[in-house]
Amino acid sequence: MDLIVLKRNEEDNIMYIIEENKFETTRLSECYDKFGQKIGKENAEDYCLENSYCTELRERFLNDLQTAGFEVENKSWEDFVESDDNSIKEFVENWRDENEVYTEALAYNYWDGNNWRSVILDDDANGYSVNYEKVEQELAEQVLTAYKNVTFPDYKFGKSEVESDGFVFLKTQYPGDPFLTTVEL
């Protein structure tokens, strides 16, 4: 099990240990903000038909449909995307593959007991939604070495805390805590 050490920002003295394999590349629009709401196509800046700001793309889609011989008069783009006609479905699928661009993120989505949340390490949108970052390699090695050598006491009131090598490690049983442990300097 490969572990990584994260922190929220440079000024923060709190770090978090989590399994690296929990993260996957996904669409940023499918991740969640701090309120448990999906980031959505608009906020993720996806270039797609569902993004209400992509009116030019929608117009091009309808023009390309008309050029391909489909009747588009008095119809919206949604009519074609939701069509049951196999020839239209095939056209729409191919057109979307060639013309739409989605912002991707390296993220871990989890349920905190009340809402969906996301730990986002990297995204294609210049880090707009990144809420955690990896700590420097040297510090990460120190933290992980100390973590591997600790034995946590029994949980009391859902928490177990131990100090080792200048770090304080805190494990919880709370459903809203996605990390193996929280680390304080």
PDB file of C-alpha atoms in Angstrom:
ATOM      1  CA  MET A   1       0.000   0.000   0.000  1.00  0.00           C
ATOM      2  CA  ASP A   2       1.601   3.239  -1.184  1.00  0.00           C
ATOM      3  CA  LEU A   3       0.915   6.174   1.082  1.00  0.00           C
ATOM      4  CA  ILE A   4       1.178   9.883   0.352  1.00  0.00           C
ATOM      5  CA  VAL A   5       1.338  12.879   2.668  1.00  0.00           C
ATOM      6  CA  LEU A   6      -0.834  15.900   1.867  1.00  0.00           C
ATOM      7  CA  LYS A   7      -1.485  19.344   3.263  1.00  0.00           C
ATOM      8  CA  ARG A   8      -3.976  22.067   2.456  1.00  0.00           C
ATOM      9  CA  ASN A   9      -1.620  25.042   2.121  1.00  0.00           C
ATOM     10  CA  GLU A  10       1.885  26.283   2.928  1.00  0.00           C
ATOM     11  CA  GLU A  11       0.938  27.967   6.217  1.00  0.00           C
ATOM     12  CA  ASP A  12      -0.834  24.923   7.611  1.00  0.00           C
ATOM     13  CA  ASN A  13       1.055  22.756  10.133  1.00  0.00           C
ATOM     14  CA  ILE A  14      -1.389  19.895   9.660  1.00  0.00           C
ATOM     15  CA  MET A  15      -0.714  17.075   7.200  1.00  0.00           C
ATOM     16  CA  TYR A  16      -2.747  14.053   6.156  1.00  0.00           C
ATOM     17  CA  ILE A  17      -1.759  10.510   5.212  1.00  0.00           C
ATOM     18  CA  ILE A  18      -3.875   8.715   2.621  1.00  0.00           C
ATOM     19  CA  GLU A  19      -3.547   5.746   0.267  1.00  0.00           C
ATOM     20  CA  GLU A  20      -2.346   6.840  -3.163  1.00  0.00           C
ATOM     21  CA  ASN A  21      -4.493   4.251  -4.963  1.00  0.00           C
ATOM     22  CA  LYS A  22      -7.687   6.041  -3.877  1.00  0.00           C
ATOM     23  CA  PHE A  23      -6.986   8.772  -6.429  1.00  0.00           C
ATOM     24  CA  GLU A  24      -8.040   8.468 -10.032  1.00  0.00           C
ATOM     25  CA  THR A  25      -8.192  10.697 -13.054  1.00  0.00           C
ATOM     26  CA  THR A  26     -11.784  11.808 -13.459  1.00  0.00           C
ATOM     27  CA  ARG A  27     -13.737  14.715 -14.864  1.00  0.00           C
ATOM     28  CA  LEU A  28     -13.480  17.756 -12.607  1.00  0.00           C
ATOM     29  CA  SER A  29     -17.210  18.355 -13.140  1.00  0.00           C
ATOM     30  CA  GLU A  30     -17.888  15.014 -11.395  1.00  0.00           C
ATOM     31  CA  CYS A  31     -16.020  16.110  -8.251  1.00  0.00           C
ATOM     32  CA  TYR A  32     -17.586  17.869  -5.270  1.00  0.00           C
ATOM     33  CA  ASP A  33     -17.022  21.232  -3.617  1.00  0.00           C
ATOM     34  CA  LYS A  34     -16.778  21.902   0.128  1.00  0.00           C
ATOM     35  CA  PHE A  35     -20.586  22.075   0.373  1.00  0.00           C
ATOM     36  CA  GLY A  36     -21.093  18.634  -1.172  1.00  0.00           C
ATOM     37  CA  GLN A  37     -22.344  20.026  -4.492  1.00  0.00           C
ATOM     38  CA  LYS A  38     -20.986  18.762  -7.801  1.00  0.00           C
ATOM     39  CA  ILE A  39     -18.558  21.241  -9.322  1.00  0.00           C
ATOM     40  CA  GLY A  40     -20.501  20.978 -12.571  1.00  0.00           C
ATOM     41  CA  LYS A  41     -19.685  21.582 -16.220  1.00  0.00           C
ATOM     42  CA  GLU A  42     -19.743  25.393 -16.003  1.00  0.00           C
ATOM     43  CA  ASN A  43     -17.435  25.695 -12.987  1.00  0.00           C
ATOM     44  CA  ALA A  44     -15.115  23.022 -14.395  1.00  0.00           C
ATOM     45  CA  GLU A  45     -14.995  25.009 -17.643  1.00  0.00           C
ATOM     46  CA  ASP A  46     -15.852  21.942 -19.725  1.00  0.00           C
ATOM     47  CA  TYR A  47     -16.242  22.684 -23.427  1.00  0.00           C
ATOM     48  CA  CYS A  48     -19.382  20.627 -23.997  1.00  0.00           C
ATOM     49  CA  LEU A  49     -23.023  20.883 -25.007  1.00  0.00           C
ATOM     50  CA  GLU A  50     -24.247  20.740 -21.395  1.00  0.00           C
ATOM     51  CA  ASN A  51     -22.211  23.828 -20.434  1.00  0.00           C
ATOM     52  CA  SER A  52     -24.676  26.714 -20.747  1.00  0.00           C
ATOM     53  CA  TYR A  53     -21.823  29.099 -21.654  1.00  0.00           C
ATOM     54  CA  CYS A  54     -20.917  27.094 -24.778  1.00  0.00           C
ATOM     55  CA  THR A  55     -23.527  28.657 -27.071  1.00  0.00           C
ATOM     56  CA  GLU A  56     -21.070  28.751 -29.996  1.00  0.00           C
ATOM     57  CA  LEU A  57     -20.497  25.004 -29.637  1.00  0.00           C
ATOM     58  CA  ARG A  58     -24.243  24.363 -29.563  1.00  0.00           C
ATOM     59  CA  GLU A  59     -24.715  26.412 -32.743  1.00  0.00           C
ATOM     60  CA  ARG A  60     -21.904  24.511 -34.465  1.00  0.00           C
ATOM     61  CA  PHE A  61     -23.497  21.224 -33.380  1.00  0.00           C
ATOM     62  CA  LEU A  62     -26.832  22.166 -34.968  1.00  0.00           C
ATOM     63  CA  ASN A  63     -25.078  23.384 -38.139  1.00  0.00           C
ATOM     64  CA  ASP A  64     -23.121  20.130 -38.398  1.00  0.00           C
ATOM     65  CA  LEU A  65     -26.338  18.151 -37.918  1.00  0.00           C
ATOM     66  CA  GLN A  66     -27.989  20.092 -40.726  1.00  0.00           C
ATOM     67  CA  THR A  67     -24.943  19.622 -42.970  1.00  0.00           C
ATOM     68  CA  ALA A  68     -25.144  15.867 -42.287  1.00  0.00           C
ATOM     69  CA  GLY A  69     -28.729  15.881 -43.587  1.00  0.00           C
ATOM     70  CA  PHE A  70     -30.746  15.932 -40.375  1.00  0.00           C
ATOM     71  CA  GLU A  71     -33.769  18.227 -40.014  1.00  0.00           C
ATOM     72  CA  VAL A  72     -32.933  20.744 -37.284  1.00  0.00           C
ATOM     73  CA  GLU A  73     -35.580  23.425 -37.749  1.00  0.00           C
ATOM     74  CA  ASN A  74     -37.556  24.188 -34.561  1.00  0.00           C
ATOM     75  CA  LYS A  75     -35.422  21.753 -32.552  1.00  0.00           C
ATOM     76  CA  SER A  76     -32.865  22.301 -29.826  1.00  0.00           C
ATOM     77  CA  TRP A  77     -29.614  20.449 -29.291  1.00  0.00           C
ATOM     78  CA  GLU A  78     -31.241  18.494 -26.423  1.00  0.00           C
ATOM     79  CA  ASP A  79     -33.739  16.947 -28.847  1.00  0.00           C
ATOM     80  CA  PHE A  80     -30.878  15.312 -30.735  1.00  0.00           C
ATOM     81  CA  VAL A  81     -28.800  14.281 -27.734  1.00  0.00           C
ATOM     82  CA  GLU A  82     -31.829  12.505 -26.238  1.00  0.00           C
ATOM     83  CA  SER A  83     -33.018  11.017 -29.554  1.00  0.00           C
ATOM     84  CA  ASP A  84     -33.844   7.313 -29.876  1.00  0.00           C
ATOM     85  CA  ASP A  85     -32.953   7.284 -33.590  1.00  0.00           C
ATOM     86  CA  ASN A  86     -29.803   5.160 -33.996  1.00  0.00           C
ATOM     87  CA  SER A  87     -28.388   7.239 -36.856  1.00  0.00           C
ATOM     88  CA  ILE A  88     -28.741  10.419 -34.783  1.00  0.00           C
ATOM     89  CA  LYS A  89     -27.256   8.691 -31.711  1.00  0.00           C
ATOM     90  CA  GLU A  90     -24.240   7.603 -33.741  1.00  0.00           C
ATOM     91  CA  PHE A  91     -23.754  11.095 -35.190  1.00  0.00           C
ATOM     92  CA  VAL A  92     -24.051  12.725 -31.757  1.00  0.00           C
ATOM     93  CA  GLU A  93     -21.599  10.282 -30.164  1.00  0.00           C
ATOM     94  CA  ASN A  94     -18.991  10.773 -32.908  1.00  0.00           C
ATOM     95  CA  TRP A  95     -19.474  14.545 -32.935  1.00  0.00           C
ATOM     96  CA  ARG A  96     -19.040  14.782 -29.171  1.00  0.00           C
ATOM     97  CA  ASP A  97     -15.885  12.646 -29.234  1.00  0.00           C
ATOM     98  CA  GLU A  98     -14.358  14.989 -31.823  1.00  0.00           C
ATOM     99  CA  ASN A  99     -15.531  18.358 -30.468  1.00  0.00           C
ATOM    100  CA  GLU A 100     -16.030  18.295 -26.703  1.00  0.00           C
ATOM    101  CA  VAL A 101     -13.226  18.809 -24.191  1.00  0.00           C
ATOM    102  CA  TYR A 102     -13.558  18.022 -20.491  1.00  0.00           C
ATOM    103  CA  THR A 103     -11.355  19.273 -17.661  1.00  0.00           C
ATOM    104  CA  GLU A 104      -9.776  16.347 -15.848  1.00  0.00           C
ATOM    105  CA  ALA A 105      -8.619  16.106 -12.256  1.00  0.00           C
ATOM    106  CA  LEU A 106      -6.672  13.710 -10.081  1.00  0.00           C
ATOM    107  CA  ALA A 107      -9.197  13.263  -7.298  1.00  0.00           C
ATOM    108  CA  TYR A 108     -10.718  11.040  -4.650  1.00  0.00           C
ATOM    109  CA  ASN A 109     -14.487  11.330  -4.119  1.00  0.00           C
ATOM    110  CA  TYR A 110     -15.881  10.071  -0.810  1.00  0.00           C
ATOM    111  CA  TRP A 111     -19.032  10.174   1.307  1.00  0.00           C
ATOM    112  CA  ASP A 112     -18.507  11.974   4.632  1.00  0.00           C
ATOM    113  CA  GLY A 113     -21.694  10.729   6.268  1.00  0.00           C
ATOM    114  CA  ASN A 114     -23.717  13.762   5.128  1.00  0.00           C
ATOM    115  CA  ASN A 115     -22.386  14.877   1.742  1.00  0.00           C
ATOM    116  CA  TRP A 116     -20.105  13.842  -1.063  1.00  0.00           C
ATOM    117  CA  ARG A 117     -16.661  15.454  -0.899  1.00  0.00           C
ATOM    118  CA  SER A 118     -13.530  15.450  -3.054  1.00  0.00           C
ATOM    119  CA  VAL A 119      -9.838  15.540  -2.306  1.00  0.00           C
ATOM    120  CA  ILE A 120      -8.399  17.088  -5.478  1.00  0.00           C
ATOM    121  CA  LEU A 121      -4.640  16.940  -6.049  1.00  0.00           C
ATOM    122  CA  ASP A 122      -4.374  18.207  -9.613  1.00  0.00           C
ATOM    123  CA  ASP A 123      -6.599  19.458 -12.413  1.00  0.00           C
ATOM    124  CA  ASP A 124      -6.354  20.737 -15.981  1.00  0.00           C
ATOM    125  CA  ALA A 125      -7.840  24.106 -14.967  1.00  0.00           C
ATOM    126  CA  ASN A 126      -4.625  25.656 -13.633  1.00  0.00           C
ATOM    127  CA  GLY A 127      -5.243  24.293 -10.151  1.00  0.00           C
ATOM    128  CA  TYR A 128      -8.487  26.224  -9.727  1.00  0.00           C
ATOM    129  CA  SER A 129     -10.134  23.455  -7.717  1.00  0.00           C
ATOM    130  CA  VAL A 130      -7.076  21.851  -6.120  1.00  0.00           C
ATOM    131  CA  ASN A 131      -7.687  21.650  -2.383  1.00  0.00           C
ATOM    132  CA  TYR A 132      -4.698  19.530  -1.266  1.00  0.00           C
ATOM    133  CA  GLU A 133      -1.081  19.229  -2.336  1.00  0.00           C
ATOM    134  CA  LYS A 134       1.680  16.727  -1.698  1.00  0.00           C
ATOM    135  CA  VAL A 135       4.332  17.771   0.813  1.00  0.00           C
ATOM    136  CA  GLU A 136       8.014  17.860  -0.121  1.00  0.00           C
ATOM    137  CA  GLN A 137       9.601  14.428  -0.617  1.00  0.00           C
ATOM    138  CA  GLU A 138      12.002  14.721   2.341  1.00  0.00           C
ATOM    139  CA  LEU A 139       9.260  15.697   4.798  1.00  0.00           C
ATOM    140  CA  ALA A 140       6.954  12.991   3.420  1.00  0.00           C
ATOM    141  CA  GLU A 141       9.636  10.348   4.025  1.00  0.00           C
ATOM    142  CA  GLN A 142      10.142  11.553   7.621  1.00  0.00           C
ATOM    143  CA  VAL A 143       6.396  11.495   8.313  1.00  0.00           C
ATOM    144  CA  LEU A 144       5.868   8.058   6.749  1.00  0.00           C
ATOM    145  CA  THR A 145       8.862   6.563   8.582  1.00  0.00           C
ATOM    146  CA  ALA A 146       7.527   7.862  11.901  1.00  0.00           C
ATOM    147  CA  TYR A 147       3.999   6.649  11.011  1.00  0.00           C
ATOM    148  CA  LYS A 148       5.192   3.114  10.289  1.00  0.00           C
ATOM    149  CA  ASN A 149       6.857   2.943  13.710  1.00  0.00           C
ATOM    150  CA  VAL A 150       3.877   4.050  15.815  1.00  0.00           C
ATOM    151  CA  THR A 151       1.425   1.862  17.655  1.00  0.00           C
ATOM    152  CA  PHE A 152      -1.877   3.583  18.184  1.00  0.00           C
ATOM    153  CA  PRO A 153      -3.627   3.200  21.547  1.00  0.00           C
ATOM    154  CA  ASP A 154      -7.262   2.126  21.736  1.00  0.00           C
ATOM    155  CA  TYR A 155      -9.822   4.611  20.481  1.00  0.00           C
ATOM    156  CA  LYS A 156     -11.409   6.899  23.063  1.00  0.00           C
ATOM    157  CA  PHE A 157     -14.483   8.777  21.930  1.00  0.00           C
ATOM    158  CA  GLY A 158     -13.674   7.903  18.314  1.00  0.00           C
ATOM    159  CA  LYS A 159     -10.069   9.151  18.439  1.00  0.00           C
ATOM    160  CA  SER A 160      -6.646   7.615  18.915  1.00  0.00           C
ATOM    161  CA  GLU A 161      -3.614   9.879  19.291  1.00  0.00           C
ATOM    162  CA  VAL A 162       0.098   9.141  19.604  1.00  0.00           C
ATOM    163  CA  GLU A 163       3.307  11.195  19.421  1.00  0.00           C
ATOM    164  CA  SER A 164       6.417   9.956  17.621  1.00  0.00           C
ATOM    165  CA  ASP A 165       9.579  11.578  16.230  1.00  0.00           C
ATOM    166  CA  GLY A 166       8.239  15.108  16.711  1.00  0.00           C
ATOM    167  CA  PHE A 167       4.889  14.397  15.031  1.00  0.00           C
ATOM    168  CA  VAL A 168       1.462  13.914  16.584  1.00  0.00           C
ATOM    169  CA  PHE A 169      -0.618  11.294  14.745  1.00  0.00           C
ATOM    170  CA  LEU A 170      -4.397  11.309  15.132  1.00  0.00           C
ATOM    171  CA  LYS A 171      -6.662   8.545  13.815  1.00  0.00           C
ATOM    172  CA  THR A 172     -10.417   8.841  13.966  1.00  0.00           C
ATOM    173  CA  GLN A 173     -13.390   6.575  13.434  1.00  0.00           C
ATOM    174  CA  TYR A 174     -15.479   9.410  12.030  1.00  0.00           C
ATOM    175  CA  PRO A 175     -17.143   8.748   8.665  1.00  0.00           C
ATOM    176  CA  GLY A 176     -16.239  12.241   7.461  1.00  0.00           C
ATOM    177  CA  ASP A 177     -12.497  11.607   7.768  1.00  0.00           C
ATOM    178  CA  PRO A 178     -11.120  10.116   4.533  1.00  0.00           C
ATOM    179  CA  PHE A 179      -7.521   9.988   5.785  1.00  0.00           C
ATOM    180  CA  LEU A 180      -5.620   7.207   7.526  1.00  0.00           C
ATOM    181  CA  THR A 181      -4.310   9.739   9.995  1.00  0.00           C
ATOM    182  CA  THR A 182      -3.905  13.454  10.578  1.00  0.00           C
ATOM    183  CA  VAL A 183      -0.374  14.607  11.381  1.00  0.00           C
ATOM    184  CA  GLU A 184       0.622  17.706  13.352  1.00  0.00           C
ATOM    185  CA  LEU A 185       4.151  19.078  13.637  1.00  0.00           C
TER     186      LEU A 185
END
